[in-house]
Amino acid sequence: MSKNLNEFQNATVGMTVGCIEVCTLQPLNYAKNMTQINHPISLNPLIMYRGVTANALNMGSCTMIQFTIGGFLRKLTLGDDRQRILSFKEEILCGLGAGTASAFVGSPLELVMVQQQKKGYSITETVSKITGNPANVGRGWIGTAVREALWTVGYLSIPPVVRRELMDRFPDYFPSNDHARIPAALLGALFACYLTHPFDTIKTCMQGDIERTTYGTLTQTARTLYGQFGITGFYRGSTFRYARQVCAVFIMDLMQEKVGRLLYPSAFGDGDEDSPYSSQQRYPTHMG
């Protein structure tokens, strides 16, 4: 999210970047979901890409919301001093706020995707079956909200801080943002994945079982998982998720800057890009 762009421009950049990430990494997301609900994994691309439309809408809209609200919160925090660099605490709070808000859109769309991946229905059939019981629409929302809040911190807040620290402390090894981007992505994804994965597993199990045959409420689902599998049950699929998130953080950290400049070149001044703090100043609350 950029101080150079208005809310609409940040939204279009976020939507574009989110859709790019989903279309690239859908197989890893499919494998993670199937592992979490203890369903066989198929290597058939047609099956792996089930639910990609709902997932693209989910990731695109959630990233759009996160970019837009994160950008708004950043401007609100900075006030009139737009050249100031946000503190680490401010970065975290902006990320938490943006992520929580996005769950209102992301949770229902993920519910559609998980049901499609498990049962193979079309989008219209899946939506019809879900809405047959209106209570299903909000199923898994709390888990999604916690996960998205911490995930947004992991991709919007941590990477710019890590990049800045690496460029300050080790300028010979990390002379630019591009050099520091990979370790920033690894650390951001590590935080985002393993801190949020128990909530993601609970959420996915709930959304995969709208009949409530095995999993009930959030706390009931947590107790069931722990009773069946112990603490490791909360981390099923985490390898696939971490692999996806490392790639996602890198893609989104890179593409948000490139897409923003491509779509709105007049919003960015010349000579910014090579400054050690330019990416932090333009996208201070970003991952991806």
GROMACS .gro file of C-alpha atoms in nm:
model
  288
    1MET     CA    1   0.000   0.000   0.000
    2SER     CA    2   0.141   0.336  -0.096
    3LYS     CA    3   0.117   0.688   0.034
    4ASN     CA    4   0.157   0.794  -0.332
    5LEU     CA    5  -0.172   0.628  -0.429
    6ASN     CA    6  -0.528   0.709  -0.326
    7GLU     CA    7  -0.764   0.446  -0.180
    8PHE     CA    8  -0.904   0.343  -0.519
    9GLN     CA    9  -0.557   0.305  -0.669
   10ASN     CA   10  -0.437   0.102  -0.369
   11ALA     CA   11  -0.746  -0.114  -0.407
   12THR     CA   12  -0.683  -0.193  -0.774
   13VAL     CA   13  -0.318  -0.272  -0.704
   14GLY     CA   14  -0.420  -0.502  -0.419
   15MET     CA   15  -0.682  -0.684  -0.630
   16THR     CA   16  -0.436  -0.736  -0.916
   17VAL     CA   17  -0.155  -0.861  -0.693
   18GLY     CA   18  -0.386  -1.096  -0.503
   19CYS     CA   19  -0.516  -1.257  -0.823
   20ILE     CA   20  -0.162  -1.307  -0.956
   21GLU     CA   21  -0.064  -1.484  -0.634
   22VAL     CA   22  -0.366  -1.717  -0.637
   23CYS     CA   23  -0.330  -1.823  -1.001
   24THR     CA   24   0.036  -1.902  -0.941
   25LEU     CA   25   0.009  -2.088  -0.610
   26GLN     CA   26  -0.337  -2.254  -0.614
   27PRO     CA   27  -0.194  -2.613  -0.609
   28LEU     CA   28  -0.019  -2.548  -0.277
   29ASN     CA   29  -0.339  -2.406  -0.129
   30TYR     CA   30  -0.536  -2.710  -0.250
   31ALA     CA   31  -0.282  -2.953  -0.097
   32LYS     CA   32  -0.289  -2.765   0.234
   33ASN     CA   33  -0.669  -2.772   0.256
   34MET     CA   34  -0.696  -3.141   0.168
   35THR     CA   35  -0.433  -3.230   0.430
   36GLN     CA   36  -0.616  -3.032   0.696
   37ILE     CA   37  -0.950  -3.204   0.636
   38ASN     CA   38  -0.779  -3.545   0.594
   39HIS     CA   39  -0.890  -3.579   0.230
   40PRO     CA   40  -0.679  -3.750  -0.042
   41ILE     CA   41  -0.461  -3.520  -0.256
   42SER     CA   42  -0.494  -3.551  -0.632
   43LEU     CA   43  -0.222  -3.446  -0.877
   44ASN     CA   44  -0.480  -3.385  -1.151
   45PRO     CA   45  -0.451  -3.011  -1.235
   46LEU     CA   46  -0.826  -2.991  -1.299
   47ILE     CA   47  -0.887  -3.105  -0.942
   48MET     CA   48  -0.603  -2.898  -0.793
   49TYR     CA   49  -0.754  -2.586  -0.950
   50ARG     CA   50  -1.105  -2.651  -0.821
   51GLY     CA   51  -1.227  -2.343  -0.643
   52VAL     CA   52  -0.966  -2.118  -0.805
   53THR     CA   53  -1.232  -1.863  -0.907
   54ALA     CA   54  -1.363  -1.832  -0.552
   55ASN     CA   55  -1.004  -1.825  -0.423
   56ALA     CA   56  -0.905  -1.553  -0.672
   57LEU     CA   57  -1.206  -1.348  -0.566
   58ASN     CA   58  -1.114  -1.415  -0.205
   59MET     CA   59  -0.746  -1.330  -0.229
   60GLY     CA   60  -0.801  -1.042  -0.470
   61SER     CA   61  -1.076  -0.881  -0.263
   62CYS     CA   62  -0.901  -0.946   0.069
   63THR     CA   63  -0.573  -0.802  -0.056
   64MET     CA   64  -0.765  -0.508  -0.201
   65ILE     CA   65  -0.929  -0.446   0.138
   66GLN     CA   66  -0.599  -0.492   0.323
   67PHE     CA   67  -0.416  -0.252   0.092
   68THR     CA   68  -0.698   0.004   0.106
   69ILE     CA   69  -0.762  -0.005   0.481
   70GLY     CA   70  -0.392  -0.044   0.558
   71GLY     CA   71  -0.315   0.259   0.343
   72PHE     CA   72  -0.592   0.457   0.511
   73LEU     CA   73  -0.470   0.360   0.860
   74ARG     CA   74  -0.115   0.450   0.763
   75LYS     CA   75  -0.218   0.796   0.642
   76LEU     CA   76  -0.430   0.842   0.955
   77THR     CA   77  -0.134   0.744   1.175
   78LEU     CA   78   0.112   0.967   0.995
   79GLY     CA   79  -0.117   1.269   0.995
   80ASP     CA   80   0.051   1.565   0.826
   81ASP     CA   81   0.400   1.416   0.852
   82ARG     CA   82   0.390   1.191   0.545
   83GLN     CA   83   0.770   1.156   0.524
   84ARG     CA   84   0.800   0.992   0.866
   85ILE     CA   85   0.870   0.618   0.883
   86LEU     CA   86   0.617   0.425   1.090
   87SER     CA   87   0.740   0.265   1.410
   88PHE     CA   88   0.727  -0.113   1.442
   89LYS     CA   89   0.426  -0.087   1.677
   90GLU     CA   90   0.243   0.134   1.427
   91GLU     CA   91   0.324  -0.112   1.147
   92ILE     CA   92   0.176  -0.398   1.351
   93LEU     CA   93  -0.143  -0.211   1.443
   94CYS     CA   94  -0.208  -0.108   1.082
   95GLY     CA   95  -0.163  -0.468   0.970
   96LEU     CA   96  -0.393  -0.606   1.241
   97GLY     CA   97  -0.671  -0.361   1.155
   98ALA     CA   98  -0.650  -0.423   0.781
   99GLY     CA   99  -0.643  -0.801   0.820
  100THR     CA  100  -0.938  -0.825   1.057
  101ALA     CA  101  -1.157  -0.615   0.828
  102SER     CA  102  -1.082  -0.836   0.528
  103ALA     CA  103  -1.224  -1.147   0.700
  104PHE     CA  104  -1.580  -1.023   0.645
  105VAL     CA  105  -1.530  -1.088   0.273
  106GLY     CA  106  -1.266  -1.361   0.286
  107SER     CA  107  -1.442  -1.608   0.517
  108PRO     CA  108  -1.755  -1.672   0.303
  109LEU     CA  109  -1.545  -1.698  -0.015
  110GLU     CA  110  -1.309  -1.948   0.148
  111LEU     CA  111  -1.610  -2.148   0.260
  112VAL     CA  112  -1.717  -2.177  -0.106
  113MET     CA  113  -1.364  -2.274  -0.212
  114VAL     CA  114  -1.319  -2.544   0.055
  115GLN     CA  115  -1.658  -2.697  -0.025
  116GLN     CA  116  -1.575  -2.700  -0.397
  117GLN     CA  117  -1.237  -2.861  -0.336
  118LYS     CA  118  -1.387  -3.131  -0.117
  119LYS     CA  119  -1.705  -3.211  -0.312
  120GLY     CA  120  -1.638  -3.096  -0.668
  121TYR     CA  121  -1.957  -2.892  -0.714
  122SER     CA  122  -1.978  -2.584  -0.936
  123ILE     CA  123  -1.980  -2.240  -0.775
  124THR     CA  124  -2.357  -2.201  -0.814
  125GLU     CA  125  -2.428  -2.548  -0.673
  126THR     CA  126  -2.192  -2.486  -0.383
  127VAL     CA  127  -2.344  -2.149  -0.297
  128SER     CA  128  -2.693  -2.300  -0.313
  129LYS     CA  129  -2.602  -2.582  -0.075
  130ILE     CA  130  -2.426  -2.346   0.169
  131THR     CA  131  -2.707  -2.091   0.180
  132GLY     CA  132  -2.962  -2.367   0.235
  133ASN     CA  133  -2.870  -2.308   0.599
  134PRO     CA  134  -2.802  -1.934   0.647
  135ALA     CA  135  -2.596  -2.008   0.959
  136ASN     CA  136  -2.334  -2.164   0.731
  137VAL     CA  137  -2.238  -1.828   0.579
  138GLY     CA  138  -2.051  -1.713   0.889
  139ARG     CA  139  -1.895  -2.053   0.958
  140GLY     CA  140  -1.525  -2.018   1.035
  141TRP     CA  141  -1.529  -1.636   1.051
  142ILE     CA  142  -1.347  -1.603   1.385
  143GLY     CA  143  -1.066  -1.832   1.271
  144THR     CA  144  -1.040  -1.638   0.946
  145ALA     CA  145  -1.031  -1.303   1.125
  146VAL     CA  146  -0.749  -1.407   1.361
  147ARG     CA  147  -0.554  -1.566   1.077
  148GLU     CA  148  -0.594  -1.268   0.842
  149ALA     CA  149  -0.500  -1.017   1.111
  150LEU     CA  150  -0.173  -1.196   1.185
  151TRP     CA  151  -0.111  -1.285   0.819
  152THR     CA  152  -0.143  -0.921   0.719
  153VAL     CA  153   0.114  -0.829   0.982
  154GLY     CA  154   0.336  -1.100   0.836
  155TYR     CA  155   0.322  -0.970   0.482
  156LEU     CA  156   0.250  -0.599   0.518
  157SER     CA  157   0.430  -0.507   0.839
  158ILE     CA  158   0.729  -0.734   0.897
  159PRO     CA  159   0.906  -0.743   0.555
  160PRO     CA  160   0.968  -0.366   0.521
  161VAL     CA  161   1.106  -0.355   0.876
  162VAL     CA  162   1.335  -0.653   0.806
  163ARG     CA  163   1.452  -0.503   0.476
  164ARG     CA  164   1.532  -0.173   0.641
  165GLU     CA  165   1.726  -0.339   0.924
  166LEU     CA  166   1.925  -0.556   0.683
  167MET     CA  167   2.015  -0.261   0.463
  168ASP     CA  168   2.117  -0.056   0.768
  169ARG     CA  169   2.321  -0.324   0.942
  170PHE     CA  170   2.466  -0.512   0.645
  171PRO     CA  171   2.483  -0.266   0.355
  172ASP     CA  172   2.757  -0.465   0.178
  173TYR     CA  173   2.533  -0.773   0.160
  174PHE     CA  174   2.199  -0.596   0.120
  175PRO     CA  175   2.259  -0.275  -0.079
  176SER     CA  176   1.898  -0.252  -0.208
  177ASN     CA  177   1.541  -0.363  -0.138
  178ASP     CA  178   1.568  -0.639  -0.397
  179HIS     CA  179   1.869  -0.792  -0.222
  180ALA     CA  180   1.688  -0.792   0.114
  181ARG     CA  181   1.355  -0.915  -0.022
  182ILE     CA  182   1.414  -1.291   0.006
  183PRO     CA  183   1.518  -1.303   0.376
  184ALA     CA  184   1.234  -1.060   0.452
  185ALA     CA  185   0.990  -1.294   0.278
  186LEU     CA  186   1.124  -1.597   0.466
  187LEU     CA  187   1.087  -1.426   0.805
  188GLY     CA  188   0.750  -1.270   0.728
  189ALA     CA  189   0.608  -1.600   0.604
  190LEU     CA  190   0.753  -1.790   0.902
  191PHE     CA  191   0.571  -1.556   1.141
  192ALA     CA  192   0.251  -1.555   0.936
  193CYS     CA  193   0.239  -1.931   0.888
  194TYR     CA  194   0.318  -2.094   1.219
  195LEU     CA  195   0.152  -1.839   1.446
  196THR     CA  196  -0.172  -1.847   1.248
  197HIS     CA  197  -0.184  -2.209   1.133
  198PRO     CA  198  -0.383  -2.352   1.428
  199PHE     CA  199  -0.660  -2.098   1.357
  200ASP     CA  200  -0.643  -2.179   0.986
  201THR     CA  201  -0.674  -2.552   1.054
  202ILE     CA  202  -0.974  -2.502   1.282
  203LYS     CA  203  -1.134  -2.274   1.025
  204THR     CA  204  -1.075  -2.517   0.737
  205CYS     CA  205  -1.212  -2.815   0.932
  206MET     CA  206  -1.525  -2.620   1.021
  207GLN     CA  207  -1.578  -2.504   0.663
  208GLY     CA  208  -1.517  -2.853   0.525
  209ASP     CA  209  -1.789  -2.990   0.754
  210ILE     CA  210  -2.091  -2.764   0.711
  211GLU     CA  211  -2.306  -3.062   0.808
  212ARG     CA  212  -2.136  -3.045   1.151
  213THR     CA  213  -2.090  -3.422   1.152
  214THR     CA  214  -1.750  -3.404   1.322
  215TYR     CA  215  -1.675  -3.037   1.387
  216GLY     CA  216  -1.906  -2.798   1.568
  217THR     CA  217  -1.816  -2.455   1.701
  218LEU     CA  218  -1.462  -2.315   1.705
  219THR     CA  219  -1.391  -2.438   2.059
  220GLN     CA  220  -1.555  -2.776   1.992
  221THR     CA  221  -1.345  -2.816   1.677
  222ALA     CA  222  -1.029  -2.731   1.869
  223ARG     CA  223  -1.111  -2.991   2.134
  224THR     CA  224  -1.189  -3.254   1.870
  225LEU     CA  225  -0.863  -3.193   1.684
  226TYR     CA  226  -0.661  -3.205   2.004
  227GLY     CA  227  -0.838  -3.519   2.120
  228GLN     CA  228  -0.778  -3.698   1.788
  229PHE     CA  229  -0.430  -3.581   1.695
  230GLY     CA  230  -0.279  -3.389   1.986
  231ILE     CA  231  -0.100  -3.058   1.928
  232THR     CA  232   0.029  -3.176   1.588
  233GLY     CA  233  -0.329  -3.185   1.464
  234PHE     CA  234  -0.334  -2.806   1.456
  235TYR     CA  235  -0.035  -2.801   1.221
  236ARG     CA  236  -0.159  -3.039   0.954
  237GLY     CA  237  -0.079  -2.893   0.611
  238SER     CA  238   0.164  -2.638   0.754
  239THR     CA  239   0.445  -2.744   0.518
  240PHE     CA  240   0.231  -2.670   0.213
  241ARG     CA  241   0.112  -2.346   0.370
  242TYR     CA  242   0.461  -2.226   0.458
  243ALA     CA  243   0.584  -2.304   0.106
  244ARG     CA  244   0.294  -2.108  -0.036
  245GLN     CA  245   0.339  -1.816   0.200
  246VAL     CA  246   0.713  -1.779   0.134
  247CYS     CA  247   0.632  -1.759  -0.236
  248ALA     CA  248   0.331  -1.536  -0.170
  249VAL     CA  249   0.520  -1.289   0.048
  250PHE     CA  250   0.794  -1.265  -0.214
  251ILE     CA  251   0.548  -1.229  -0.504
  252MET     CA  252   0.334  -0.972  -0.328
  253ASP     CA  253   0.627  -0.776  -0.185
  254LEU     CA  254   0.771  -0.753  -0.536
  255MET     CA  255   0.453  -0.716  -0.740
  256GLN     CA  256   0.280  -0.449  -0.532
  257GLU     CA  257   0.561  -0.208  -0.617
  258LYS     CA  258   0.587  -0.314  -0.981
  259VAL     CA  259   0.212  -0.316  -1.041
  260GLY     CA  260   0.166   0.019  -0.868
  261ARG     CA  261   0.429   0.180  -1.090
  262LEU     CA  262   0.292   0.007  -1.400
  263LEU     CA  263  -0.069   0.112  -1.345
  264TYR     CA  264  -0.003   0.458  -1.200
  265PRO     CA  265   0.344   0.576  -1.311
  266SER     CA  266   0.259   0.942  -1.261
  267ALA     CA  267   0.204   0.884  -0.888
  268PHE     CA  268   0.571   0.801  -0.831
  269GLY     CA  269   0.857   1.046  -0.859
  270ASP     CA  270   1.177   0.959  -1.041
  271GLY     CA  271   1.479   0.849  -0.845
  272ASP     CA  272   1.292   0.690  -0.553
  273GLU     CA  273   1.349   0.328  -0.634
  274ASP     CA  274   1.713   0.288  -0.535
  275SER     CA  275   1.689   0.473  -0.206
  276PRO     CA  276   1.743   0.240   0.092
  277TYR     CA  277   1.418   0.364   0.245
  278SER     CA  278   1.212   0.418  -0.067
  279SER     CA  279   1.011   0.097  -0.043
  280GLN     CA  280   0.952   0.156   0.328
  281GLN     CA  281   0.831   0.508   0.261
  282ARG     CA  282   0.603   0.401  -0.023
  283TYR     CA  283   0.475   0.079   0.133
  284PRO     CA  284   0.551   0.117   0.501
  285THR     CA  285   0.295  -0.133   0.617
  286HIS     CA  286   0.374  -0.383   0.348
  287MET     CA  287   0.470  -0.737   0.282
  288GLY     CA  288   0.207  -0.946   0.003
   0.00000   0.00000   0.00000
